[in-house]
Amino acid sequence: MATTQYSVRIEKSFVFRGGAKKFSNRYYFDGGAPADNAAWVALFDAIVLQEKTLYLAACSIVNANGYGPSSDVAVASKAYTTAGTLAAGAGQVAPGECASLLRMATTKQSSKNHPVFVFSYFHGVLTNNAVTTADDLFAAQKTATEAYGNLWLNGITVGARTYKRTTPDGHATTGRLVSQYITHRDFPK
């Protein structure tokens, strides 16, 4: 599949096994590139404003990069020191490899006529404090992740433009699901 869409990568950092660990999510969006560097930065700011609600203060958003189709060379970037704003409440911090999962259905079909999904994993998750629900994502964090998924599904409006999430080759998202259960994602070596 050829990548035809522009994208944004949001990089986060948190303490993992005694040191700083970074992870990121890349979001492809519909339409062409933002008009100029100021438009890229406005898009980054809009995404960061919403994504910070998924994390505790111990997890910070540290960088945003914008990319052209089929490129890993950033055409725009901005450094951040934005701490998460999620309140822990009665939640219990899960190990660093644990993550919440946002799955978004798309208009794309596989060769077997099954829907193709785009996935995002978010580390720094909380679990419920009860033994019987220890595998469940903390309710406030699940709600924040659902709102974030809805934002990409319905579009992030910046100025006169609305950005909606797509597959790398331009198929629109049609729905979203946040898993009730905490999942696992290995960090790249």
CSV table of C-alpha atoms in Angstrom, one decimal:
chain,number,residue,atom,x,y,z
A,1,MET,CA,0.0,0.0,0.0
A,2,ALA,CA,1.4,3.4,-1.0
A,3,THR,CA,1.2,6.1,1.7
A,4,THR,CA,-0.7,9.0,0.2
A,5,GLN,CA,-1.6,11.0,3.3
A,6,TYR,CA,0.2,13.6,5.4
A,7,SER,CA,0.6,12.7,9.1
A,8,VAL,CA,1.4,13.8,12.6
A,9,ARG,CA,3.5,11.9,15.2
A,10,ILE,CA,3.0,12.9,18.8
A,11,GLU,CA,5.9,11.7,21.1
A,12,LYS,CA,5.5,11.1,24.8
A,13,SER,CA,7.9,10.3,27.7
A,14,PHE,CA,7.4,8.6,31.1
A,15,VAL,CA,9.6,6.8,33.6
A,16,PHE,CA,10.0,3.2,32.8
A,17,ARG,CA,12.3,0.9,34.8
A,18,GLY,CA,14.2,3.7,36.3
A,19,GLY,CA,14.8,5.8,33.1
A,20,ALA,CA,12.9,7.9,30.7
A,21,LYS,CA,11.1,6.0,28.0
A,22,LYS,CA,9.5,7.5,24.9
A,23,PHE,CA,6.6,6.2,22.8
A,24,SER,CA,4.6,7.8,20.0
A,25,ASN,CA,1.5,7.6,17.9
A,26,ARG,CA,1.3,8.6,14.3
A,27,TYR,CA,-2.0,9.9,12.9
A,28,TYR,CA,-2.7,10.1,9.1
A,29,PHE,CA,-5.3,12.7,8.1
A,30,ASP,CA,-7.4,13.6,5.1
A,31,GLY,CA,-6.6,16.4,2.6
A,32,GLY,CA,-3.3,18.0,1.8
A,33,ALA,CA,-0.6,19.5,4.0
A,34,PRO,CA,-1.4,22.3,6.4
A,35,ALA,CA,-0.9,25.6,4.6
A,36,ASP,CA,2.3,26.7,6.3
A,37,ASN,CA,4.4,26.1,9.4
A,38,ALA,CA,2.0,28.2,11.5
A,39,ALA,CA,-0.9,25.9,10.4
A,40,TRP,CA,1.2,22.8,11.3
A,41,VAL,CA,1.9,24.2,14.7
A,42,ALA,CA,-1.8,25.1,15.2
A,43,LEU,CA,-2.7,21.4,14.4
A,44,PHE,CA,0.0,20.1,16.8
A,45,ASP,CA,-1.4,22.4,19.5
A,46,ALA,CA,-4.9,21.2,19.0
A,47,ILE,CA,-3.9,17.5,19.1
A,48,VAL,CA,-1.7,18.0,22.2
A,49,LEU,CA,-4.5,19.9,24.0
A,50,GLN,CA,-6.7,16.8,23.7
A,51,GLU,CA,-4.2,14.0,24.0
A,52,LYS,CA,-2.8,15.3,27.3
A,53,THR,CA,-6.2,14.4,28.9
A,54,LEU,CA,-5.3,10.7,28.5
A,55,TYR,CA,-2.2,10.8,30.8
A,56,LEU,CA,-1.3,11.4,34.4
A,57,ALA,CA,1.1,14.2,35.1
A,58,ALA,CA,4.0,11.6,35.2
A,59,CYS,CA,3.6,11.3,31.4
A,60,SER,CA,4.5,14.3,29.3
A,61,ILE,CA,4.1,15.1,25.6
A,62,VAL,CA,7.5,16.1,24.4
A,63,ASN,CA,7.4,16.5,20.6
A,64,ALA,CA,5.2,16.8,17.6
A,65,ASN,CA,6.3,16.2,14.0
A,66,GLY,CA,4.5,16.6,10.7
A,67,TYR,CA,5.3,14.4,7.7
A,68,GLY,CA,4.6,14.3,4.0
A,69,PRO,CA,3.3,11.1,2.3
A,70,SER,CA,5.8,8.2,2.3
A,71,SER,CA,8.4,10.2,4.3
A,72,ASP,CA,10.0,9.9,7.7
A,73,VAL,CA,11.6,13.3,7.4
A,74,ALA,CA,9.6,15.9,9.3
A,75,VAL,CA,8.5,18.9,7.4
A,76,ALA,CA,7.4,20.7,10.6
A,77,SER,CA,8.0,20.1,14.3
A,78,LYS,CA,7.5,21.6,17.8
A,79,ALA,CA,8.9,20.7,21.1
A,80,TYR,CA,6.6,20.4,24.1
A,81,THR,CA,6.8,20.0,27.9
A,82,THR,CA,3.1,19.3,28.4
A,83,ALA,CA,2.3,17.1,31.3
A,84,GLY,CA,-0.8,14.9,31.3
A,85,THR,CA,-3.9,16.2,33.1
A,86,LEU,CA,-5.8,13.0,34.0
A,87,ALA,CA,-6.7,12.8,37.7
A,88,ALA,CA,-5.7,9.4,39.2
A,89,GLY,CA,-8.7,9.2,41.6
A,90,ALA,CA,-8.9,5.6,42.8
A,91,GLY,CA,-6.9,4.3,39.9
A,92,GLN,CA,-3.8,2.1,40.2
A,93,VAL,CA,-0.8,2.8,37.9
A,94,ALA,CA,-0.2,-0.3,35.7
A,95,PRO,CA,3.3,-1.4,34.5
A,96,GLY,CA,4.9,0.6,31.7
A,97,GLU,CA,4.4,-2.1,29.0
A,98,CYS,CA,0.6,-1.9,29.6
A,99,ALA,CA,-1.4,0.3,27.3
A,100,SER,CA,-4.9,1.3,26.4
A,101,LEU,CA,-6.1,0.5,22.9
A,102,LEU,CA,-8.0,2.7,20.5
A,103,ARG,CA,-9.2,0.9,17.4
A,104,MET,CA,-10.8,2.8,14.6
A,105,ALA,CA,-12.7,1.1,11.7
A,106,THR,CA,-12.1,2.4,8.2
A,107,THR,CA,-13.8,2.3,4.8
A,108,LYS,CA,-11.0,0.1,3.6
A,109,GLN,CA,-11.6,-3.7,3.1
A,110,SER,CA,-9.1,-6.5,3.2
A,111,SER,CA,-8.7,-9.0,0.4
A,112,LYS,CA,-11.2,-11.2,2.3
A,113,ASN,CA,-13.7,-8.3,2.5
A,114,HIS,CA,-13.1,-7.6,6.2
A,115,PRO,CA,-12.8,-4.1,7.5
A,116,VAL,CA,-9.3,-2.7,8.0
A,117,PHE,CA,-8.6,-0.9,11.3
A,118,VAL,CA,-6.1,1.7,12.5
A,119,PHE,CA,-4.8,1.3,16.0
A,120,SER,CA,-3.3,3.6,18.7
A,121,TYR,CA,-1.7,2.4,21.9
A,122,PHE,CA,-1.3,4.7,24.9
A,123,HIS,CA,1.0,3.9,27.8
A,124,GLY,CA,0.9,5.3,31.3
A,125,VAL,CA,-2.4,3.6,32.0
A,126,LEU,CA,-4.3,3.1,35.2
A,127,THR,CA,-6.3,0.1,36.3
A,128,ASN,CA,-9.1,-0.1,38.8
A,129,ASN,CA,-8.0,-0.7,42.3
A,130,ALA,CA,-10.2,-3.8,42.9
A,131,VAL,CA,-8.8,-7.3,42.4
A,132,THR,CA,-11.8,-8.4,40.4
A,133,THR,CA,-11.4,-5.6,37.9
A,134,ALA,CA,-7.6,-5.2,37.8
A,135,ASP,CA,-7.6,-5.9,34.0
A,136,ASP,CA,-10.1,-3.1,33.3
A,137,LEU,CA,-8.9,0.3,32.1
A,138,PHE,CA,-9.6,3.0,34.7
A,139,ALA,CA,-13.1,4.4,33.8
A,140,ALA,CA,-12.0,8.1,33.6
A,141,GLN,CA,-9.1,7.1,31.3
A,142,LYS,CA,-11.4,5.0,29.1
A,143,THR,CA,-13.8,8.0,28.8
A,144,ALA,CA,-11.0,10.4,27.9
A,145,THR,CA,-9.7,7.9,25.3
A,146,GLU,CA,-13.2,7.5,23.8
A,147,ALA,CA,-13.5,11.3,23.6
A,148,TYR,CA,-10.1,11.5,21.9
A,149,GLY,CA,-11.2,8.8,19.4
A,150,ASN,CA,-14.4,10.7,18.7
A,151,LEU,CA,-12.3,13.9,18.1
A,152,TRP,CA,-10.3,12.2,15.3
A,153,LEU,CA,-13.5,10.5,13.9
A,154,ASN,CA,-15.5,13.7,13.7
A,155,GLY,CA,-12.5,15.9,12.9
A,156,ILE,CA,-10.1,18.3,14.6
A,157,THR,CA,-11.0,21.8,13.5
A,158,VAL,CA,-8.2,24.3,13.3
A,159,GLY,CA,-9.0,27.6,11.8
A,160,ALA,CA,-11.1,27.0,8.7
A,161,ARG,CA,-10.0,23.3,8.2
A,162,THR,CA,-11.1,20.1,9.8
A,163,TYR,CA,-8.7,17.1,9.9
A,164,LYS,CA,-10.1,13.6,10.1
A,165,ARG,CA,-8.1,10.5,10.7
A,166,THR,CA,-7.5,8.1,7.8
A,167,THR,CA,-5.4,5.0,6.9
A,168,PRO,CA,-2.0,5.8,5.4
A,169,ASP,CA,-3.5,5.4,1.9
A,170,GLY,CA,-6.5,7.7,2.6
A,171,HIS,CA,-9.5,5.6,3.7
A,172,ALA,CA,-11.6,7.4,6.2
A,173,THR,CA,-12.3,6.2,9.7
A,174,THR,CA,-16.0,5.2,10.3
A,175,GLY,CA,-16.1,4.3,14.0
A,176,ARG,CA,-14.0,3.8,17.1
A,177,LEU,CA,-13.7,1.4,20.0
A,178,VAL,CA,-11.7,1.7,23.2
A,179,SER,CA,-11.0,-1.7,24.7
A,180,GLN,CA,-12.4,-2.1,28.2
A,181,TYR,CA,-9.3,-4.1,29.0
A,182,ILE,CA,-5.7,-3.0,29.4
A,183,THR,CA,-3.5,-4.5,26.7
A,184,HIS,CA,0.3,-5.0,26.2
A,185,ARG,CA,2.6,-3.4,23.7
A,186,ASP,CA,6.4,-4.0,23.5
A,187,PHE,CA,8.7,-1.1,23.0
A,188,PRO,CA,10.9,-1.2,19.9
A,189,LYS,CA,14.5,-2.1,20.6
